[in-house]
XYZ file of C-alpha atoms in Angstrom:
631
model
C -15.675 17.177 15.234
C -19.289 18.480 14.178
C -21.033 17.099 10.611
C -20.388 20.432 9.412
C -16.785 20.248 9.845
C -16.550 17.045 7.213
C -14.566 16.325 5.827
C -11.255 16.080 7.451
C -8.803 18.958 6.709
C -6.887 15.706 6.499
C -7.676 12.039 7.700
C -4.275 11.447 9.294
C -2.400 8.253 8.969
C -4.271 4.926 9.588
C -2.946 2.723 11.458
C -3.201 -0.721 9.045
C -1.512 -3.624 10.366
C -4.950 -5.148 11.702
C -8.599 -4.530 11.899
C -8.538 -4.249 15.663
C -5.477 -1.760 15.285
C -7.428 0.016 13.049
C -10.486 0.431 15.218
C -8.521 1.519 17.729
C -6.696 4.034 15.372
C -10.103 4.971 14.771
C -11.427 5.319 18.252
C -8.118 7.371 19.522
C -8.933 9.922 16.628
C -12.286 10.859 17.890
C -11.942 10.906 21.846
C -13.595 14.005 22.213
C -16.701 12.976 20.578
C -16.559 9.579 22.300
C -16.103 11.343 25.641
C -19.406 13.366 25.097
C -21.366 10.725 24.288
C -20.341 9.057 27.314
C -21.369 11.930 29.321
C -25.143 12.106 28.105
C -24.830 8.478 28.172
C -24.258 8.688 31.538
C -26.574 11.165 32.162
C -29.436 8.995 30.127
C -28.154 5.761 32.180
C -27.991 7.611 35.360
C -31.503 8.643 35.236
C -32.663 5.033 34.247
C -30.658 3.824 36.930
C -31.838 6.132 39.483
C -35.535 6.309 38.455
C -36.217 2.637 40.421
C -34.813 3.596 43.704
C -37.363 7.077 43.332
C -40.294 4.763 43.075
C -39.237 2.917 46.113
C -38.559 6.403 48.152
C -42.468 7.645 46.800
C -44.028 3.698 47.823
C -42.006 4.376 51.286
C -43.741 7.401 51.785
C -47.413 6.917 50.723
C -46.899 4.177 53.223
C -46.016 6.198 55.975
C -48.326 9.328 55.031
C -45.894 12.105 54.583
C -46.859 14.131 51.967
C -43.996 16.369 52.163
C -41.535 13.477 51.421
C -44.037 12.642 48.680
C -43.578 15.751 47.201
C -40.238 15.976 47.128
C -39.648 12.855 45.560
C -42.122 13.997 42.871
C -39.531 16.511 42.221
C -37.301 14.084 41.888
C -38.807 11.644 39.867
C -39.521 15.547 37.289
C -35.348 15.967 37.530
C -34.917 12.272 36.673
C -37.635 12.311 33.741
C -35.619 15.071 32.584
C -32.108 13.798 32.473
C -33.173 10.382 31.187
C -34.891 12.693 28.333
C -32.557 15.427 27.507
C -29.486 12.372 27.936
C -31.229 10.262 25.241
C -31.744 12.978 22.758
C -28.326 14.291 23.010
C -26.872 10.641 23.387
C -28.287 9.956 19.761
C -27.072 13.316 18.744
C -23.461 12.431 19.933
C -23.184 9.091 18.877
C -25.024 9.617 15.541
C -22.217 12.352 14.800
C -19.449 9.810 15.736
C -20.872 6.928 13.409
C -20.748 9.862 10.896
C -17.537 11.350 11.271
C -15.567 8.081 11.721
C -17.583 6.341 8.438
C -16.487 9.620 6.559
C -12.769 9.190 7.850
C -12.452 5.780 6.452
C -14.066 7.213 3.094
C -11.500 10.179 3.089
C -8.748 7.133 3.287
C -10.002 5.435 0.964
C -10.498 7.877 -1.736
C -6.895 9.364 -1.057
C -5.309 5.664 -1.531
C -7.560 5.560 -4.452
C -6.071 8.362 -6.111
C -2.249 6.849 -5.036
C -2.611 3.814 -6.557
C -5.187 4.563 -9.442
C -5.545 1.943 -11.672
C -3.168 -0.700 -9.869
C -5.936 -0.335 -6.989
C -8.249 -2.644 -8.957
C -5.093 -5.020 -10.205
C -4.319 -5.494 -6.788
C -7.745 -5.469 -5.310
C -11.274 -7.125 -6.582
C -13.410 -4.578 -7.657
C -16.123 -6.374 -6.089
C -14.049 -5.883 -2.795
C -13.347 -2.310 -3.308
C -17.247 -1.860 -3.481
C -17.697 -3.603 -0.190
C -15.386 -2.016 1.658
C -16.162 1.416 0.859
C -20.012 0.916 0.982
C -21.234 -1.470 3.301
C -17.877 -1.730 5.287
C -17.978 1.669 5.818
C -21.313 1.722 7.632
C -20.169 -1.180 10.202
C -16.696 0.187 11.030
C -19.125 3.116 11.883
C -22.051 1.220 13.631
C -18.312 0.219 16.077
C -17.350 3.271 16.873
C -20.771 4.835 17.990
C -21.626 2.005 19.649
C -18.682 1.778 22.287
C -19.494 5.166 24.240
C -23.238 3.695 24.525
C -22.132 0.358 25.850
C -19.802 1.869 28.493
C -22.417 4.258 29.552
C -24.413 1.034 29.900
C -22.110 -0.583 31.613
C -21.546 2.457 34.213
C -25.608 2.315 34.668
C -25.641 -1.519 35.509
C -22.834 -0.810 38.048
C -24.498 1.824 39.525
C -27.329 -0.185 40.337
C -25.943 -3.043 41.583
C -24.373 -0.806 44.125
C -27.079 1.306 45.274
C -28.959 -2.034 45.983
C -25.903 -3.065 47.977
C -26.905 0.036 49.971
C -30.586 0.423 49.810
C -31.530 -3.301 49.954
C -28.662 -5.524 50.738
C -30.450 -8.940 51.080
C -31.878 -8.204 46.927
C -28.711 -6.428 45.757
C -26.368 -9.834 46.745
C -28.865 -11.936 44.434
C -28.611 -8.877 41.591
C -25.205 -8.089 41.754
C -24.365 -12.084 41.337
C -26.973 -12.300 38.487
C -26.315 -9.873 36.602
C -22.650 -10.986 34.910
C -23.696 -14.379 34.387
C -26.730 -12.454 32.420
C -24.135 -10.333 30.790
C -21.626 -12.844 29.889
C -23.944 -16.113 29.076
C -23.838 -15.361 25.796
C -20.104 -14.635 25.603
C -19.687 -18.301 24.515
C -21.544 -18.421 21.299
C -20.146 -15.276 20.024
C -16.978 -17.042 18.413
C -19.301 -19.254 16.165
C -21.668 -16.046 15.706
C -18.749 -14.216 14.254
C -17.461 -17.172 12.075
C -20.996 -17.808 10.290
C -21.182 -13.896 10.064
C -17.700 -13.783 7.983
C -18.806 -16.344 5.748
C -22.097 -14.732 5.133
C -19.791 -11.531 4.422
C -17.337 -13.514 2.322
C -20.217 -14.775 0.146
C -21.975 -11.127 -0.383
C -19.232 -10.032 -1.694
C -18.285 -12.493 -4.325
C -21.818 -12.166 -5.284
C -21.080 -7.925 -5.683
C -17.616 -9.497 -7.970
C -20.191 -11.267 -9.712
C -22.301 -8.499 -10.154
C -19.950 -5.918 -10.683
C -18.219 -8.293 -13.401
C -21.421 -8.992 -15.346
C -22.383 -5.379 -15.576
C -18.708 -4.205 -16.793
C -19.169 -6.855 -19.594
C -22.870 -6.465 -20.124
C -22.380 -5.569 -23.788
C -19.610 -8.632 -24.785
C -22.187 -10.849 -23.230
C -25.074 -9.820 -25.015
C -22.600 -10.366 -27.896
C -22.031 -13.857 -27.262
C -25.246 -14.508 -25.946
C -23.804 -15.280 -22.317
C -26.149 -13.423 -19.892
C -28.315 -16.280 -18.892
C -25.644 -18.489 -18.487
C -24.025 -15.156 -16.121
C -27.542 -15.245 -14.454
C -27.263 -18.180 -13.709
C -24.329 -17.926 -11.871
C -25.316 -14.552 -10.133
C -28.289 -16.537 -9.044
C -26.707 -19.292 -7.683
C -24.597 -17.064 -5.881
C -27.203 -14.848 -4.270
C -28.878 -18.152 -2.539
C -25.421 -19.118 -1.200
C -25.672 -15.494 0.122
C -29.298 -16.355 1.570
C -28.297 -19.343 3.383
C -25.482 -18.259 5.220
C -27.532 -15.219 6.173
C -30.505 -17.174 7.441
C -26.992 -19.571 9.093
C -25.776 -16.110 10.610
C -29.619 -15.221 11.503
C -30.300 -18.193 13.624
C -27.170 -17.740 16.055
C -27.431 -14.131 16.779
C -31.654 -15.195 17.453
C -30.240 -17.637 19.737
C -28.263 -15.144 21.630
C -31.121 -13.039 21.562
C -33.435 -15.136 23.135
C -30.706 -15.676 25.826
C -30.692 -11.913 26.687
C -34.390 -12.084 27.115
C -35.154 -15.491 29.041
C -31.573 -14.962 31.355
C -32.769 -11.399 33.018
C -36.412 -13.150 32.673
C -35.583 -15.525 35.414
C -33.575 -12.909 37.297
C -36.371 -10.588 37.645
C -38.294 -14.364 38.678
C -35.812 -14.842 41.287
C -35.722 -11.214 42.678
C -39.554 -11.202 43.090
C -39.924 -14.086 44.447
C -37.383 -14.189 47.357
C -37.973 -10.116 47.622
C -41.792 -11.065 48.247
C -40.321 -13.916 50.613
C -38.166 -11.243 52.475
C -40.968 -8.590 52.747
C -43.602 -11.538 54.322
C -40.923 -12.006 56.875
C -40.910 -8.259 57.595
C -37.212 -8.181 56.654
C -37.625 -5.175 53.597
C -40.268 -2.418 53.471
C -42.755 -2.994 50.509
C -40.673 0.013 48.752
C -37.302 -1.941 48.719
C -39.410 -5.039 46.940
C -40.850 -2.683 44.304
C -37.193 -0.595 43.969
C -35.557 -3.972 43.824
C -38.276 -5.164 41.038
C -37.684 -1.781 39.017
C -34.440 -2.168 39.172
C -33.856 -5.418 37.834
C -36.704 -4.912 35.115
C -35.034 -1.575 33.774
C -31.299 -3.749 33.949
C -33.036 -5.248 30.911
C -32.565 -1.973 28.717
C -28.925 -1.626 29.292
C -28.133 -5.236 29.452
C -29.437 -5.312 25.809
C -26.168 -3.053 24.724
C -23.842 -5.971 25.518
C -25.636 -7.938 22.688
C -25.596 -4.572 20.417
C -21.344 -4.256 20.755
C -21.039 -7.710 20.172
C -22.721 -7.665 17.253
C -21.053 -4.414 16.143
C -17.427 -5.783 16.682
C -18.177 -9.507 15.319
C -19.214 -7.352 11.807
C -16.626 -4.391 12.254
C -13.814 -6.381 12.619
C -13.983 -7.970 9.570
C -14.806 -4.888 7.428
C -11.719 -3.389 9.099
C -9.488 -6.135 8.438
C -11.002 -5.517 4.414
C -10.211 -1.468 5.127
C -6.942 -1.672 6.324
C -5.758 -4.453 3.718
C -6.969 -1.687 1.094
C -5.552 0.968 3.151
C -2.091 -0.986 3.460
C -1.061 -1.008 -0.035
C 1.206 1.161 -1.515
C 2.523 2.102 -4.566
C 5.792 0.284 -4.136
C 7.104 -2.689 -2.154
C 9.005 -0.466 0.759
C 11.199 -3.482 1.527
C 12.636 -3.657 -1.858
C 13.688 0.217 -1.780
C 16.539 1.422 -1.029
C 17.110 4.011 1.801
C 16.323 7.280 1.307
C 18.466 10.159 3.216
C 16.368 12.511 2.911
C 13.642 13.642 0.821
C 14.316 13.828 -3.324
C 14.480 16.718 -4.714
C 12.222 17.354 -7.903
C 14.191 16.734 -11.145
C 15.145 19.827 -13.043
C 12.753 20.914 -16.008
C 13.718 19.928 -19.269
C 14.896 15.912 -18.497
C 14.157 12.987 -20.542
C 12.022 10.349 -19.446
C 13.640 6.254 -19.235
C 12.316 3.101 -18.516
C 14.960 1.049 -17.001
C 13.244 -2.272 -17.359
C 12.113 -2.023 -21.690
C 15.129 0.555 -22.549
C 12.542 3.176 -24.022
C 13.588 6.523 -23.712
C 11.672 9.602 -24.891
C 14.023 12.797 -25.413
C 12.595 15.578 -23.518
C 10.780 18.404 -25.654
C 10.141 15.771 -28.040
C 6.649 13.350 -29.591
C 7.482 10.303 -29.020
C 4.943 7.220 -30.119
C 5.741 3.766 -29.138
C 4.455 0.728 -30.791
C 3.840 -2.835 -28.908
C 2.618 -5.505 -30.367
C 0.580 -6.703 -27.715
C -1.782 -4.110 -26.267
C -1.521 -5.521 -22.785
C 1.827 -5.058 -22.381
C 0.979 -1.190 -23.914
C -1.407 -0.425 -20.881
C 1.108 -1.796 -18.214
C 4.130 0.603 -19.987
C 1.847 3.547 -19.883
C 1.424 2.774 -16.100
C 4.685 2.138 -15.832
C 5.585 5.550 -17.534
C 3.198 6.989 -15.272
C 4.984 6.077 -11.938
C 3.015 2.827 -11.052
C 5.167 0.134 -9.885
C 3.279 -3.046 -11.457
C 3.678 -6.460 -10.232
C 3.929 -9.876 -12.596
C 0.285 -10.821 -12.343
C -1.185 -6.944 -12.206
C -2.092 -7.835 -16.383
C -4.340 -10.481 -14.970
C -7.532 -8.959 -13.848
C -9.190 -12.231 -13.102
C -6.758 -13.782 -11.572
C -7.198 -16.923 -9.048
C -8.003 -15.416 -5.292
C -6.882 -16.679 -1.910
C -8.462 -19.037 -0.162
C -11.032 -15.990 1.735
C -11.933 -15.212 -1.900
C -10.032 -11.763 -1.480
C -7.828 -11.421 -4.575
C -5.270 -8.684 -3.160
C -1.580 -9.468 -4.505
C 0.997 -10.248 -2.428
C 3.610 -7.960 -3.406
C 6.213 -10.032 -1.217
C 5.618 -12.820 -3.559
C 5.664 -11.489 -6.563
C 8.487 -9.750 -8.715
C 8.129 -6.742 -9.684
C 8.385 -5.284 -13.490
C 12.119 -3.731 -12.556
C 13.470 -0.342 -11.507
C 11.224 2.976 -11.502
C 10.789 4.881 -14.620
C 13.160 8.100 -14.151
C 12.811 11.317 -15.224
C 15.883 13.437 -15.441
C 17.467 10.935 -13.500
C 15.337 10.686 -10.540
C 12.830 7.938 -9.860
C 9.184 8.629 -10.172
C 8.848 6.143 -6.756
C 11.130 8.414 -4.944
C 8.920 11.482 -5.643
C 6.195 12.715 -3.498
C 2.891 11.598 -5.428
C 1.483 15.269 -6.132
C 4.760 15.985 -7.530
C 4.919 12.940 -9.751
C 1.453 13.160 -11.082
C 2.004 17.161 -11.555
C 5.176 16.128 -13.662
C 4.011 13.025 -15.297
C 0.203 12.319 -16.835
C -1.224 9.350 -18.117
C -4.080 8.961 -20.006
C -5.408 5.109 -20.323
C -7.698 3.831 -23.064
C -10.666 4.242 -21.315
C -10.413 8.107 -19.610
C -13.553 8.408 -17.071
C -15.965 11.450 -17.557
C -17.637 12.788 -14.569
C -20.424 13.796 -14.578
C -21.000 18.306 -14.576
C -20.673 20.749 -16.694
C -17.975 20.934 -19.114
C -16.157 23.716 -16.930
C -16.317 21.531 -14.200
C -14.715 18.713 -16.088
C -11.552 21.309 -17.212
C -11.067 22.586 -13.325
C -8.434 20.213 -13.080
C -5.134 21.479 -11.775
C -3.215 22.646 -14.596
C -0.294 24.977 -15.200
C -2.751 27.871 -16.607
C -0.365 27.881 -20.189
C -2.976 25.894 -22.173
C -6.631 27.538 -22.718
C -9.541 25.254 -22.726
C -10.457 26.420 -26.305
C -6.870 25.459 -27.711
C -7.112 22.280 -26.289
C -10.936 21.604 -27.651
C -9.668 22.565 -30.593
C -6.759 20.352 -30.906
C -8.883 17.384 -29.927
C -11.463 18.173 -32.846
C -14.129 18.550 -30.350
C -16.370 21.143 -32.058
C -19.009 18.522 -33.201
C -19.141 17.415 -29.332
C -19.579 21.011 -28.222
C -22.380 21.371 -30.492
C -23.783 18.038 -29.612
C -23.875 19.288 -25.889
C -25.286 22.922 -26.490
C -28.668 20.922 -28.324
C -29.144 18.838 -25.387
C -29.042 21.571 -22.919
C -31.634 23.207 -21.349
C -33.257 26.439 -22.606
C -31.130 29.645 -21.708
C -27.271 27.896 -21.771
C -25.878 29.296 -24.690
C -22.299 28.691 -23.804
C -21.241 25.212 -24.753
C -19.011 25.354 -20.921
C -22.296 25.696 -19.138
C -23.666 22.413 -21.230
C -23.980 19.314 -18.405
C -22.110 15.705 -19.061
C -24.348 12.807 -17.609
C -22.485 10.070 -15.341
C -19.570 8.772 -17.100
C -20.551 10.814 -20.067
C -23.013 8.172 -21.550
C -25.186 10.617 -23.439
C -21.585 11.045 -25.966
C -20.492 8.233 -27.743
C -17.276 6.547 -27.742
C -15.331 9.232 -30.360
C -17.082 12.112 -28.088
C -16.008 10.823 -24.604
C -12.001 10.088 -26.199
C -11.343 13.228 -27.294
C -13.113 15.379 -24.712
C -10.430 13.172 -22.171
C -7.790 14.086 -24.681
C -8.398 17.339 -24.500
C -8.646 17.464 -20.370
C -5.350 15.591 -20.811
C -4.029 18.482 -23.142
C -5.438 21.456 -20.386
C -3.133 20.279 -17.728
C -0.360 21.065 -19.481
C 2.157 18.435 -17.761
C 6.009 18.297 -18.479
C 5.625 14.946 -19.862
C 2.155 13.496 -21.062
C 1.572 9.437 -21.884
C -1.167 8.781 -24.257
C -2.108 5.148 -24.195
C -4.187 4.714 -27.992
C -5.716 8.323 -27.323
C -8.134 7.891 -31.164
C -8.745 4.462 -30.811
C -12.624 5.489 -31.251
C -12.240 8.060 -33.967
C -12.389 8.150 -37.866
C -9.273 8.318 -39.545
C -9.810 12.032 -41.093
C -10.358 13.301 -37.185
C -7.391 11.147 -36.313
C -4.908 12.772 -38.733
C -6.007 16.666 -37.396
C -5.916 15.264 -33.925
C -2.370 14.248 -34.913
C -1.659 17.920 -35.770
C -3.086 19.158 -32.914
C -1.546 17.238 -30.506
C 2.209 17.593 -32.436
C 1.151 21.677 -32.703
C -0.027 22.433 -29.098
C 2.031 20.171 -27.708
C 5.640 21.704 -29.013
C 8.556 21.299 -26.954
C 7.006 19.540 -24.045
C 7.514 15.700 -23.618
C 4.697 13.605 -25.150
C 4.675 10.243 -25.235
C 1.556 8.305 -27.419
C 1.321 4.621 -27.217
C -0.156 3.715 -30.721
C -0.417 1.470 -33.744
C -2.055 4.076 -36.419
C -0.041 4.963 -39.227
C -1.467 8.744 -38.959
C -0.647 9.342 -35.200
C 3.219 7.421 -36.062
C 3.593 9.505 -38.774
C 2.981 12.820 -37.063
C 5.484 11.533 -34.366
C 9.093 12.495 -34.059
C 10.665 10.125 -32.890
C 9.319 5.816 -33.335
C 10.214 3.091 -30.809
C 9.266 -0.400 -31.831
C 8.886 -2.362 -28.131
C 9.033 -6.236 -28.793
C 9.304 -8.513 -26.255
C 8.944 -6.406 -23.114
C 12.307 -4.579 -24.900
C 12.975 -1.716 -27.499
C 13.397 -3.354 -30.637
C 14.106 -0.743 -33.198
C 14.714 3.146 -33.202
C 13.423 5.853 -36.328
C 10.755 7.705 -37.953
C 7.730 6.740 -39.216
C 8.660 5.587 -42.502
C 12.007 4.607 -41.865
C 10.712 1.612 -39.446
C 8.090 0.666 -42.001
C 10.940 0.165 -44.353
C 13.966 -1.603 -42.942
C 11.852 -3.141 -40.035
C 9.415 -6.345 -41.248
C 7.632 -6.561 -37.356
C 7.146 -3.415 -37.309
C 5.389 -3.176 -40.887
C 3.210 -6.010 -39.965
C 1.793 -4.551 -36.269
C 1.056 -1.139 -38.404
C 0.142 -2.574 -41.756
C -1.751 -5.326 -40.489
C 0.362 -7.541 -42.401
C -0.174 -11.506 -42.631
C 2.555 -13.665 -42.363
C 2.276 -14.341 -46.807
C 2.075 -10.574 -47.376
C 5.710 -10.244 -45.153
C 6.822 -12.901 -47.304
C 6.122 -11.593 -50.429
C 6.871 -8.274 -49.220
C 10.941 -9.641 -49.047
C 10.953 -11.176 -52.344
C 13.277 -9.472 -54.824
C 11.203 -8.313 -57.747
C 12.373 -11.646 -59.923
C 11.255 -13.744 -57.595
C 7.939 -11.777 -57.307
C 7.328 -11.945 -61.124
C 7.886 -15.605 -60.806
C 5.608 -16.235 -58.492
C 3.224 -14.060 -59.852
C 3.596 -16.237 -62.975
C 2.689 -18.923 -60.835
C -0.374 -17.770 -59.737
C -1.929 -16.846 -63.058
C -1.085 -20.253 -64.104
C -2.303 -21.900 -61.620
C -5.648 -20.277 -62.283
């Protein structure tokens, strides 16, 4: 796999049940990229390795004064300076490209179970977590993987050293090839209490990115209330609990530094001194002391790669334990699901859409609004409508975390908000996910604008029956398309070509709702949710949006989840949801007069007005009568 391949035609199926699994899953899917490496690794390595026992052959024969052997093992030290240089370019090359490739892989997986779960990701996840893993995670699952081919390259370099001074100098190479794993492995014990202080610096940084991430999503309610010291505070406190366990984390991998330096140190001490020992005795030439002394001085470069993949697993593994807890979620519990046969076949056009769990059915072909008194329970029925299985605690966004500070659900502990929604009679769980969100689209209250051009934001996949225009024009967005053309550059006349900024922030609240709404409306799906769609508009843009919507949306399914009078009025068909159940049944103006809840969650009604509202006009008089002589 090349850079210029990426991304993956597809990522393939993770394997999730562990970090380690994962890294493995990881490793196995790049083996021919791993395999190069290893070879110019090898070929870097062998070069290193072989470049001492050169020096020893060219000592050898200065000391014996034949210049032809000198020369040819000039030539070889030129062949050696050339595979230790071409090796470590194309080593970096190689290895570079697998940190790449595998960092991308994990961001492929991660965007696609992003788009799976959608919302529920963040329910069931931290935001500050899903941050982590898919920045700074990323890079150390990566740093893993393009280590390993290095370190085993290493590792074949140290080997073959030890044994050519088995060969060459046998007295030296007993005292290196003994000294050399207890140089390797010294540090082996300090690595478990490395690793621990390095999770809990990890753990730290990111409730510190919650922190963040949660003070900047409610940056405008605490300047409200006058909370962002008291929030800096806290974000404060938080980064110097970072900084300590860092400079905690800091100290032990310094320590095992410093043994990877001092350990070969006194190696190299003990080589030169009984190699000088052996040569006064006459026992080695002068060239097998200063091959010997070359050799263990250059072991010090590859040694140094056993402290580099320790370090990269004690951070990887964590960050892949984080990835493939994200990765591991799905959109519904498997274990509570019944068996499937075979694979379900896509419900016949034309079928009306039921919620098991509240009763609320919306007759295909037909507007449908539904009313809720609480607009919590709202969002998690438009989800639900949607094909998101949603747990008991998913409405708590906040809630309390385990005891790692990771707040992901555990769907095995939790009940879940009953049987899938169905349309036509077939579960929206049992579907394959393209085919459930190409059937079924849900727009929450707050739609996300990316940024591009407005024809970028309307390639969306769509079923080509609804024009862009219609739908801009159903959505009353001509004052937004004019807004855009000003602001454009000089030479785009054509309001498509006009750019959106991130998240749309140049357009304000009205703007950014009913450009969504009119995305929404492009798509054309067979049965469209609406969750408070002109929450942000006046009521006169309301009303035509009401018309619009009703008009271009004519015998296709629509569902809106609304309180306005103006959208409920437009709407076919009224369900009053009360209590997690449907209530009551009717139009519009039917409900507000035979149904006193629903009145008061569209009227705004207090509990006096409701009162008064019952009272038979005799009793009204006489109350009135009341009043006025009270006064």
């Amino acid at each position: 796999m090349q850079i210029s391949d990426l991304p993956y035609p597809d990522p393939g199926v993770p394997d999730a049940r562990s970090g380690p699994r994962f890294l493995l899953w990881l490793g196995r899917g790049q083996l021919g990229g791993q395999l190069k490496s290893l070879c110019w690794g090898m070929l870097h390595f062998g070069g290193v390795a072989g470049l001492p026992y050169a020096v020893g052959l060219g000592i050898d024969a200065v000391v014996d004064r034949e210049a032809s052997r000198l020369l040819l093992v000039g030539g070889l030290l030129v062949l050696i300076g050339v595979a230790i240089s071409v090796g470590d370019a194309m080593l970096h090359r190689t290895a570079v490209t697998n940190w790449i490739t595998a960092a991308a892989r994990v961001q492929q997986l991660l965007a696609r179970k992003t788009a799976e779960l959608g919302s529920a990701l963040t329910r069931r996840v931290a935001a500050g977590e899903v941050v982590a893993v898919s920045t700074g995670d990323v890079e150390k699952i990566g740093w893993f993987v393009e280590a390993v081919s290095r370190f085993l390259a290493a590792v074949f370099s140290i080997v073959l050293v030890c044994v050519g001074l088995m060969f060459y100098a046998p007295e030296l190479g007993v005292v290196v090839s003994v000294g050399v794993p207890v140089v390797a492995l010294a540090s082996l014990p300090l690595l478990p209490r490395a690793t621990r202080r390095a999770d809990i610096q990890r753990e730290k940084a990111g409730r510190a990115t919650e922190l963040a991430s949660d003070t900047v999503a409610g940056l405008r309610v605490l300047r409200g209330i006058g909370g962002e010291e008291l929030f800096l505070g806290r974000y404060r406190e938080a980064s110097q609990e970072v900084r300590k366990a860092a400079v905690r984390s800091a100290r032990m991998w310094a320590l095992i530094s410093a043994i990877q330096v001092v350990l070969p140190g006194l190696l190299l001490i003990t080589v030169v001194w009984y190699g000088a020992s052996l040569a006064l005795d006459g026992r080695i030439a002068v060239g097998e002391l200063v091959a010997a002394f070359s050799a263990v001085a250059t072991l010090l470069y590859p040694l140094r790669h056993f402290e580099e993949i320790a370090m990269a697993y004690s951070f990887s593994r964590p960050s892949a334990q984080r990835a493939a807890r994200v990765l591991s979620l799905t959109r519904t519990d498997a274990a509570e699901r019944p068996e499937q046969t075979g694979p379900v076949a896509e419900p016949p056009a034309g079928g009306d859409l039921y919620d098991p769990r509240t009763g609320l059915l919306a007759p295909a072909g037909r507007f449908t609004a539904v009313v809720c008194g609480d607009p919590d329970l709202a969002g998690r029925l438009a989800e639900r409508l949607g094909g998101h299985a949603m747990e008991e605690g998913d409405a708590d966004r906040n809630g309390d975390g385990d005891r790692d500070g990771k707040r992901v659900r555990d769907s095995g502990r939790e009940a879940k908000d009953g049987p899938s929604v169905l349309l036509g009679g077939v579960a929206l769980d049992d579907l394959a996910l393209d085919t459930a969100r190409r059937l079924v689209l849900v727009q929450d209250k707050d739609p996300v604008l990316l940024s591009g051009t407005l024809r970028e934001l309307f390639d969306v996949p769509a079923s080509g029956a609804v024009d862009p225009g219609a739908a801009l024009a159903s959505a009353q967005c001509a004052d937004v398309l004019d807004a855009l053309l000003q602001s454009a550059p000089d030479g785009v006349d054509d309001p498509m070509d006009a750019r959106i900024t991130e998240r749309g922030r140049s357009l304000s609240g009205g703007q950014r709702q009913r450009l969504a709404l009119a995305r929404s409306l492009v798509t054309d799906p067979e049965v469209l949710v609406l969750d408070e769609p002109t929450s942000a508009v006046d009521s006169h843009t309301e009303a035509r949006i009401a018309d619009g919507i009703a008009d271009l949306r004519a015998g296709r399914t629509t569902v809106v989840l609304a309180s306005s009078p103006l959208l409920l009025d437009r709407a076919e068909r009224v369900v009053l949801i009360d209590d997690g159940a449907v209530a009551a049944v009717g139009t519009h103006r039917e409900l507000l007069h035979r149904e006193p809840l629903y009145r008061a969650v569209v009227t705004r009604e207090t509990d006096e007005e409701q009162r008064l509202a019952g009272l038979a006009m005799p009793e009204l008089e006489e109350v009135l009568t009341e009043i006025e002589e009270s006064a």
